[in-house]
Amino acid sequence: MFVFLKSLSRSVHQEEPEPALIKKNIDEGECTALTVWRKSLVICCNGFTVIDSDGNLVYRVDNYVGSCHELILMDGSGKSIFTMRRRKKLTVADSWHVFEGEVDECSRRKKLSKRPVCYVKKHTMSISSNVLAYVYYGGASSNKRYAYTVEGSYANRSCKVLDESRRVVAEIKRKEAAIGGVSFGVEVFLLIVHPGFDAAFAMALVLLLDQMFS
């Protein structure tokens, strides 16, 4: 199966962005195109596998439980990049804190977990709005203006992440075969990351959208 996914990824051009934490100044350059497979490479495990256009494993998620309140995005070697934890406070909208690296069990018990990088909140849907979620820097706060919005339809794998200036910084698109234009459905899709936006953080948003809308 991994060989199959590698072959899918080769049809898309990709250029690695410079390392960044969520956001940098927008630079000129090519977009990064990643193939996202909604499946773990570990047997009997839910998760995601993310491949670049050269067939390299760049990100992975291996979730051993069904309904989870914590997700860990890892690089290809298994090193934790972001930990996402669902807020336990009962609210109408699903919301998550995103931490850099891994939040260990000892810190969690002592309530010494590091300050979150950001807070992602599901938008309470209305008929007239196509907003899916809001992203805020740091922890949850009612008086903060959002840094990013996610708009579109995750169910149809058609989403855009926009910054405060309404500039597109990342996109989720359906993947089609290079010959014949046949869609691979919703289990294999593209994550397009624009220059200046962190690809790992874009993938973290994909994981949260999957939790919120799947």
Short mmCIF file of N, CA and C in Angstrom, two decimals, residues 8-122:
data_model
loop_
_atom_site.label_atom_id
_atom_site.label_comp_id
_atom_site.label_asym_id
_atom_site.label_seq_id
_atom_site.Cartn_x
_atom_site.Cartn_y
_atom_site.Cartn_z
N LEU A 8 1.21 7.62 -6.27
CA LEU A 8 0.22 8.68 -6.40
C LEU A 8 0.84 10.05 -6.23
N SER A 9 1.80 10.16 -5.33
CA SER A 9 2.36 11.45 -4.99
C SER A 9 3.27 12.01 -6.07
N ARG A 10 3.82 11.19 -6.92
CA ARG A 10 4.80 11.64 -7.89
C ARG A 10 4.23 12.52 -8.99
N SER A 11 2.91 12.57 -9.09
CA SER A 11 2.29 13.38 -10.14
C SER A 11 2.18 14.84 -9.77
N VAL A 12 2.61 15.23 -8.56
CA VAL A 12 2.46 16.60 -8.11
C VAL A 12 3.82 17.19 -7.80
N HIS A 13 4.09 18.42 -8.29
CA HIS A 13 5.36 19.09 -8.03
C HIS A 13 5.39 19.59 -6.59
N GLN A 14 6.53 19.52 -5.94
CA GLN A 14 6.64 19.94 -4.55
C GLN A 14 7.99 20.55 -4.28
N GLU A 15 8.00 21.64 -3.53
CA GLU A 15 9.24 22.26 -3.10
C GLU A 15 9.16 22.52 -1.61
N GLU A 16 10.12 22.05 -0.84
CA GLU A 16 10.07 22.19 0.61
C GLU A 16 10.19 23.66 1.02
N PRO A 17 9.32 24.13 1.93
CA PRO A 17 9.47 25.48 2.44
C PRO A 17 10.56 25.52 3.50
N GLU A 18 11.02 26.73 3.83
CA GLU A 18 11.98 26.87 4.92
C GLU A 18 11.25 26.58 6.23
N PRO A 19 11.97 26.04 7.24
CA PRO A 19 11.31 25.76 8.51
C PRO A 19 10.66 27.00 9.10
N ALA A 20 9.46 26.84 9.64
CA ALA A 20 8.73 27.96 10.22
C ALA A 20 7.76 27.43 11.23
N LEU A 21 7.36 28.26 12.20
CA LEU A 21 6.34 27.88 13.17
C LEU A 21 5.07 28.64 12.83
N ILE A 22 4.17 27.95 12.19
CA ILE A 22 2.88 28.46 11.75
C ILE A 22 3.00 29.48 10.63
N LYS A 23 3.76 30.56 10.82
CA LYS A 23 3.71 31.61 9.83
C LYS A 23 5.04 32.33 9.73
N LYS A 24 5.40 32.68 8.50
CA LYS A 24 6.54 33.54 8.23
C LYS A 24 6.07 34.62 7.28
N ASN A 25 6.95 35.55 6.95
CA ASN A 25 6.61 36.50 5.91
C ASN A 25 6.42 35.75 4.61
N ILE A 26 5.47 36.20 3.80
CA ILE A 26 5.19 35.53 2.55
C ILE A 26 6.33 35.74 1.58
N ASP A 27 6.90 34.65 1.09
CA ASP A 27 8.00 34.72 0.15
C ASP A 27 7.53 34.23 -1.22
N GLU A 28 8.25 34.62 -2.24
CA GLU A 28 7.96 34.10 -3.56
C GLU A 28 8.48 32.67 -3.65
N GLY A 29 7.81 31.87 -4.42
CA GLY A 29 8.26 30.50 -4.58
C GLY A 29 7.11 29.59 -4.94
N GLU A 30 7.43 28.32 -5.04
CA GLU A 30 6.43 27.31 -5.41
C GLU A 30 5.63 26.88 -4.17
N CYS A 31 4.41 26.45 -4.42
CA CYS A 31 3.61 25.85 -3.35
C CYS A 31 4.14 24.45 -3.06
N THR A 32 3.92 23.98 -1.85
CA THR A 32 4.24 22.62 -1.47
C THR A 32 2.98 21.77 -1.61
N ALA A 33 3.06 20.70 -2.38
CA ALA A 33 1.91 19.82 -2.58
C ALA A 33 2.19 18.47 -1.94
N LEU A 34 1.36 18.08 -0.98
CA LEU A 34 1.51 16.83 -0.26
C LEU A 34 0.31 15.94 -0.51
N THR A 35 0.55 14.65 -0.64
CA THR A 35 -0.53 13.68 -0.77
C THR A 35 -0.86 13.13 0.61
N VAL A 36 -2.11 13.28 1.01
CA VAL A 36 -2.57 12.85 2.33
C VAL A 36 -3.42 11.59 2.16
N TRP A 37 -3.04 10.56 2.86
CA TRP A 37 -3.78 9.29 2.84
C TRP A 37 -4.40 9.11 4.22
N ARG A 38 -5.70 8.97 4.26
CA ARG A 38 -6.42 8.86 5.53
C ARG A 38 -6.34 7.42 6.05
N LYS A 39 -5.11 7.01 6.31
CA LYS A 39 -4.86 5.65 6.78
C LYS A 39 -3.48 5.59 7.41
N SER A 40 -3.38 4.88 8.52
CA SER A 40 -2.09 4.67 9.17
C SER A 40 -1.36 3.50 8.50
N LEU A 41 -0.04 3.56 8.52
CA LEU A 41 0.76 2.45 8.01
C LEU A 41 0.88 1.33 9.04
N VAL A 42 0.42 1.59 10.27
CA VAL A 42 0.44 0.59 11.33
C VAL A 42 -0.84 -0.23 11.25
N ILE A 43 -0.72 -1.54 11.26
CA ILE A 43 -1.87 -2.44 11.16
C ILE A 43 -2.79 -2.25 12.37
N CYS A 44 -4.09 -2.27 12.12
CA CYS A 44 -5.11 -2.15 13.17
C CYS A 44 -4.99 -0.82 13.92
N CYS A 45 -4.71 0.23 13.17
CA CYS A 45 -4.53 1.53 13.79
C CYS A 45 -5.10 2.60 12.86
N ASN A 46 -5.85 3.54 13.41
CA ASN A 46 -6.35 4.65 12.62
C ASN A 46 -5.27 5.72 12.51
N GLY A 47 -5.35 6.53 11.48
CA GLY A 47 -4.36 7.59 11.38
C GLY A 47 -4.26 8.18 9.99
N PHE A 48 -3.13 8.84 9.73
CA PHE A 48 -2.87 9.48 8.46
C PHE A 48 -1.43 9.21 8.03
N THR A 49 -1.24 9.18 6.72
CA THR A 49 0.09 9.05 6.14
C THR A 49 0.24 10.15 5.09
N VAL A 50 1.32 10.91 5.17
CA VAL A 50 1.51 12.06 4.28
C VAL A 50 2.82 11.89 3.52
N ILE A 51 2.72 11.99 2.20
CA ILE A 51 3.84 11.72 1.30
C ILE A 51 4.13 12.94 0.44
N ASP A 52 5.41 13.24 0.18
CA ASP A 52 5.73 14.32 -0.75
C ASP A 52 5.78 13.78 -2.18
N SER A 53 6.08 14.65 -3.15
CA SER A 53 6.02 14.24 -4.55
C SER A 53 7.13 13.29 -4.95
N ASP A 54 8.16 13.15 -4.09
CA ASP A 54 9.24 12.20 -4.36
C ASP A 54 8.98 10.85 -3.71
N GLY A 55 7.82 10.72 -3.06
CA GLY A 55 7.47 9.45 -2.42
C GLY A 55 8.03 9.31 -1.02
N ASN A 56 8.51 10.40 -0.43
CA ASN A 56 9.06 10.34 0.92
C ASN A 56 7.96 10.52 1.96
N LEU A 57 8.04 9.74 3.02
CA LEU A 57 7.11 9.88 4.14
C LEU A 57 7.51 11.11 4.94
N VAL A 58 6.64 12.13 5.01
CA VAL A 58 6.98 13.37 5.70
C VAL A 58 6.24 13.54 7.02
N TYR A 59 4.98 13.08 7.09
CA TYR A 59 4.20 13.17 8.32
C TYR A 59 3.40 11.89 8.50
N ARG A 60 3.10 11.60 9.77
CA ARG A 60 2.28 10.42 10.06
C ARG A 60 1.51 10.64 11.36
N VAL A 61 0.39 9.97 11.46
CA VAL A 61 -0.41 9.97 12.68
C VAL A 61 -0.86 8.53 12.90
N ASP A 62 -0.58 7.99 14.07
CA ASP A 62 -0.99 6.63 14.41
C ASP A 62 -1.84 6.70 15.67
N ASN A 63 -3.13 6.56 15.51
CA ASN A 63 -4.06 6.68 16.62
C ASN A 63 -4.60 5.30 16.98
N TYR A 64 -4.32 4.87 18.20
CA TYR A 64 -4.70 3.52 18.61
C TYR A 64 -6.09 3.44 19.25
N VAL A 65 -6.78 4.56 19.37
CA VAL A 65 -8.12 4.55 19.96
C VAL A 65 -9.09 5.16 18.97
N GLY A 66 -10.37 4.85 19.15
CA GLY A 66 -11.39 5.34 18.23
C GLY A 66 -11.69 6.81 18.45
N SER A 67 -12.49 7.10 19.48
CA SER A 67 -12.84 8.48 19.80
C SER A 67 -11.73 9.05 20.66
N CYS A 68 -10.93 9.95 20.11
CA CYS A 68 -9.75 10.42 20.85
C CYS A 68 -9.90 11.88 21.26
N HIS A 69 -9.18 12.23 22.30
CA HIS A 69 -9.12 13.61 22.78
C HIS A 69 -7.70 14.16 22.65
N GLU A 70 -6.83 13.38 22.07
CA GLU A 70 -5.47 13.85 21.84
C GLU A 70 -4.92 13.24 20.55
N LEU A 71 -4.27 14.07 19.76
CA LEU A 71 -3.64 13.63 18.52
C LEU A 71 -2.20 14.11 18.51
N ILE A 72 -1.33 13.29 17.96
CA ILE A 72 0.08 13.68 17.86
C ILE A 72 0.51 13.57 16.40
N LEU A 73 0.91 14.69 15.84
CA LEU A 73 1.44 14.71 14.48
C LEU A 73 2.94 14.49 14.55
N MET A 74 3.42 13.47 13.83
CA MET A 74 4.85 13.13 13.83
C MET A 74 5.45 13.34 12.45
N ASP A 75 6.76 13.50 12.42
CA ASP A 75 7.43 13.51 11.13
C ASP A 75 7.63 12.07 10.66
N GLY A 76 8.30 11.90 9.53
CA GLY A 76 8.45 10.57 8.98
C GLY A 76 9.21 9.60 9.86
N SER A 77 10.08 10.14 10.74
CA SER A 77 10.89 9.29 11.61
C SER A 77 10.19 8.97 12.93
N GLY A 78 9.02 9.57 13.16
CA GLY A 78 8.29 9.32 14.40
C GLY A 78 8.48 10.37 15.47
N LYS A 79 9.17 11.47 15.17
CA LYS A 79 9.38 12.55 16.14
C LYS A 79 8.14 13.43 16.19
N SER A 80 7.68 13.75 17.40
CA SER A 80 6.47 14.54 17.58
C SER A 80 6.70 15.99 17.15
N ILE A 81 5.77 16.52 16.36
CA ILE A 81 5.85 17.91 15.91
C ILE A 81 4.81 18.75 16.64
N PHE A 82 3.57 18.30 16.63
CA PHE A 82 2.48 18.99 17.34
C PHE A 82 1.63 17.98 18.09
N THR A 83 1.19 18.40 19.29
CA THR A 83 0.21 17.64 20.05
C THR A 83 -1.07 18.46 20.10
N MET A 84 -2.19 17.85 19.73
CA MET A 84 -3.47 18.54 19.74
C MET A 84 -4.37 17.90 20.79
N ARG A 85 -4.87 18.71 21.70
CA ARG A 85 -5.70 18.20 22.78
C ARG A 85 -7.05 18.88 22.78
N ARG A 86 -8.09 18.08 22.79
CA ARG A 86 -9.46 18.63 22.81
C ARG A 86 -9.72 19.26 24.17
N ARG A 87 -10.33 20.42 24.16
CA ARG A 87 -10.68 21.08 25.42
C ARG A 87 -11.79 20.30 26.11
N LYS A 88 -11.66 20.12 27.42
CA LYS A 88 -12.64 19.33 28.16
C LYS A 88 -13.86 20.14 28.54
N LYS A 89 -13.71 21.47 28.50
CA LYS A 89 -14.85 22.32 28.86
C LYS A 89 -16.00 22.09 27.89
N LEU A 90 -17.19 21.90 28.43
CA LEU A 90 -18.35 21.63 27.60
C LEU A 90 -18.80 22.91 26.88
N THR A 91 -18.72 22.89 25.57
CA THR A 91 -19.17 24.00 24.76
C THR A 91 -19.92 23.45 23.55
N VAL A 92 -20.67 24.32 22.91
CA VAL A 92 -21.42 23.90 21.71
C VAL A 92 -20.45 23.56 20.60
N ALA A 93 -19.39 24.38 20.48
CA ALA A 93 -18.42 24.20 19.39
C ALA A 93 -17.23 23.37 19.87
N ASP A 94 -16.84 22.40 19.06
CA ASP A 94 -15.65 21.59 19.34
C ASP A 94 -14.42 22.49 19.27
N SER A 95 -13.50 22.36 20.22
CA SER A 95 -12.32 23.23 20.23
C SER A 95 -11.10 22.46 20.73
N TRP A 96 -9.92 22.87 20.23
CA TRP A 96 -8.68 22.16 20.52
C TRP A 96 -7.55 23.14 20.80
N HIS A 97 -6.64 22.73 21.69
CA HIS A 97 -5.37 23.43 21.88
C HIS A 97 -4.30 22.69 21.11
N VAL A 98 -3.39 23.43 20.51
CA VAL A 98 -2.28 22.86 19.75
C VAL A 98 -0.97 23.24 20.44
N PHE A 99 -0.17 22.22 20.79
CA PHE A 99 1.11 22.43 21.47
C PHE A 99 2.25 22.02 20.55
N GLU A 100 3.35 22.72 20.66
CA GLU A 100 4.53 22.32 19.91
C GLU A 100 5.19 21.12 20.59
N GLY A 101 5.58 20.13 19.80
CA GLY A 101 6.21 18.94 20.36
C GLY A 101 5.20 18.03 21.01
N GLU A 102 5.62 17.30 22.04
CA GLU A 102 4.76 16.34 22.73
C GLU A 102 4.53 16.77 24.16
N VAL A 103 3.29 16.65 24.63
CA VAL A 103 2.94 16.94 26.01
C VAL A 103 2.99 15.63 26.78
N ASP A 104 3.99 15.47 27.66
CA ASP A 104 4.16 14.18 28.34
C ASP A 104 3.15 14.00 29.47
N GLU A 105 3.01 12.75 29.91
CA GLU A 105 2.01 12.40 30.93
C GLU A 105 2.31 13.07 32.26
N CYS A 106 3.59 13.20 32.62
CA CYS A 106 3.96 13.82 33.90
C CYS A 106 3.52 15.27 33.94
N SER A 107 3.79 16.00 32.87
CA SER A 107 3.39 17.40 32.81
C SER A 107 1.88 17.54 32.85
N ARG A 108 1.19 16.61 32.20
CA ARG A 108 -0.26 16.66 32.15
C ARG A 108 -0.85 16.49 33.54
N ARG A 109 -0.32 15.54 34.33
CA ARG A 109 -0.84 15.30 35.68
C ARG A 109 -0.58 16.48 36.60
N LYS A 110 0.55 17.13 36.44
CA LYS A 110 0.92 18.26 37.29
C LYS A 110 0.40 19.59 36.75
N LYS A 111 -0.31 19.51 35.62
CA LYS A 111 -0.85 20.70 34.97
C LYS A 111 0.26 21.69 34.63
N LEU A 112 1.39 21.15 34.16
CA LEU A 112 2.53 21.98 33.81
C LEU A 112 2.76 22.00 32.30
N SER A 113 1.75 21.61 31.55
CA SER A 113 1.92 21.54 30.10
C SER A 113 2.24 22.92 29.54
N LYS A 114 3.07 22.93 28.53
CA LYS A 114 3.53 24.18 27.94
C LYS A 114 2.37 24.98 27.37
N ARG A 115 2.62 26.25 27.15
CA ARG A 115 1.60 27.13 26.61
C ARG A 115 1.28 26.70 25.18
N PRO A 116 0.01 26.65 24.85
CA PRO A 116 -0.35 26.23 23.49
C PRO A 116 0.11 27.23 22.43
N VAL A 117 0.45 26.69 21.28
CA VAL A 117 0.82 27.53 20.14
C VAL A 117 -0.42 28.26 19.64
N CYS A 118 -1.53 27.54 19.60
CA CYS A 118 -2.76 28.15 19.13
C CYS A 118 -3.97 27.39 19.65
N TYR A 119 -5.11 27.95 19.37
CA TYR A 119 -6.41 27.40 19.78
C TYR A 119 -7.29 27.37 18.54
N VAL A 120 -7.87 26.22 18.25
CA VAL A 120 -8.68 26.07 17.05
C VAL A 120 -10.11 25.74 17.47
N LYS A 121 -11.05 26.53 16.99
CA LYS A 121 -12.45 26.39 17.40
C LYS A 121 -13.33 26.15 16.19
N LYS A 122 -14.17 25.14 16.29
CA LYS A 122 -15.14 24.86 15.24
C LYS A 122 -16.18 25.95 15.19
#
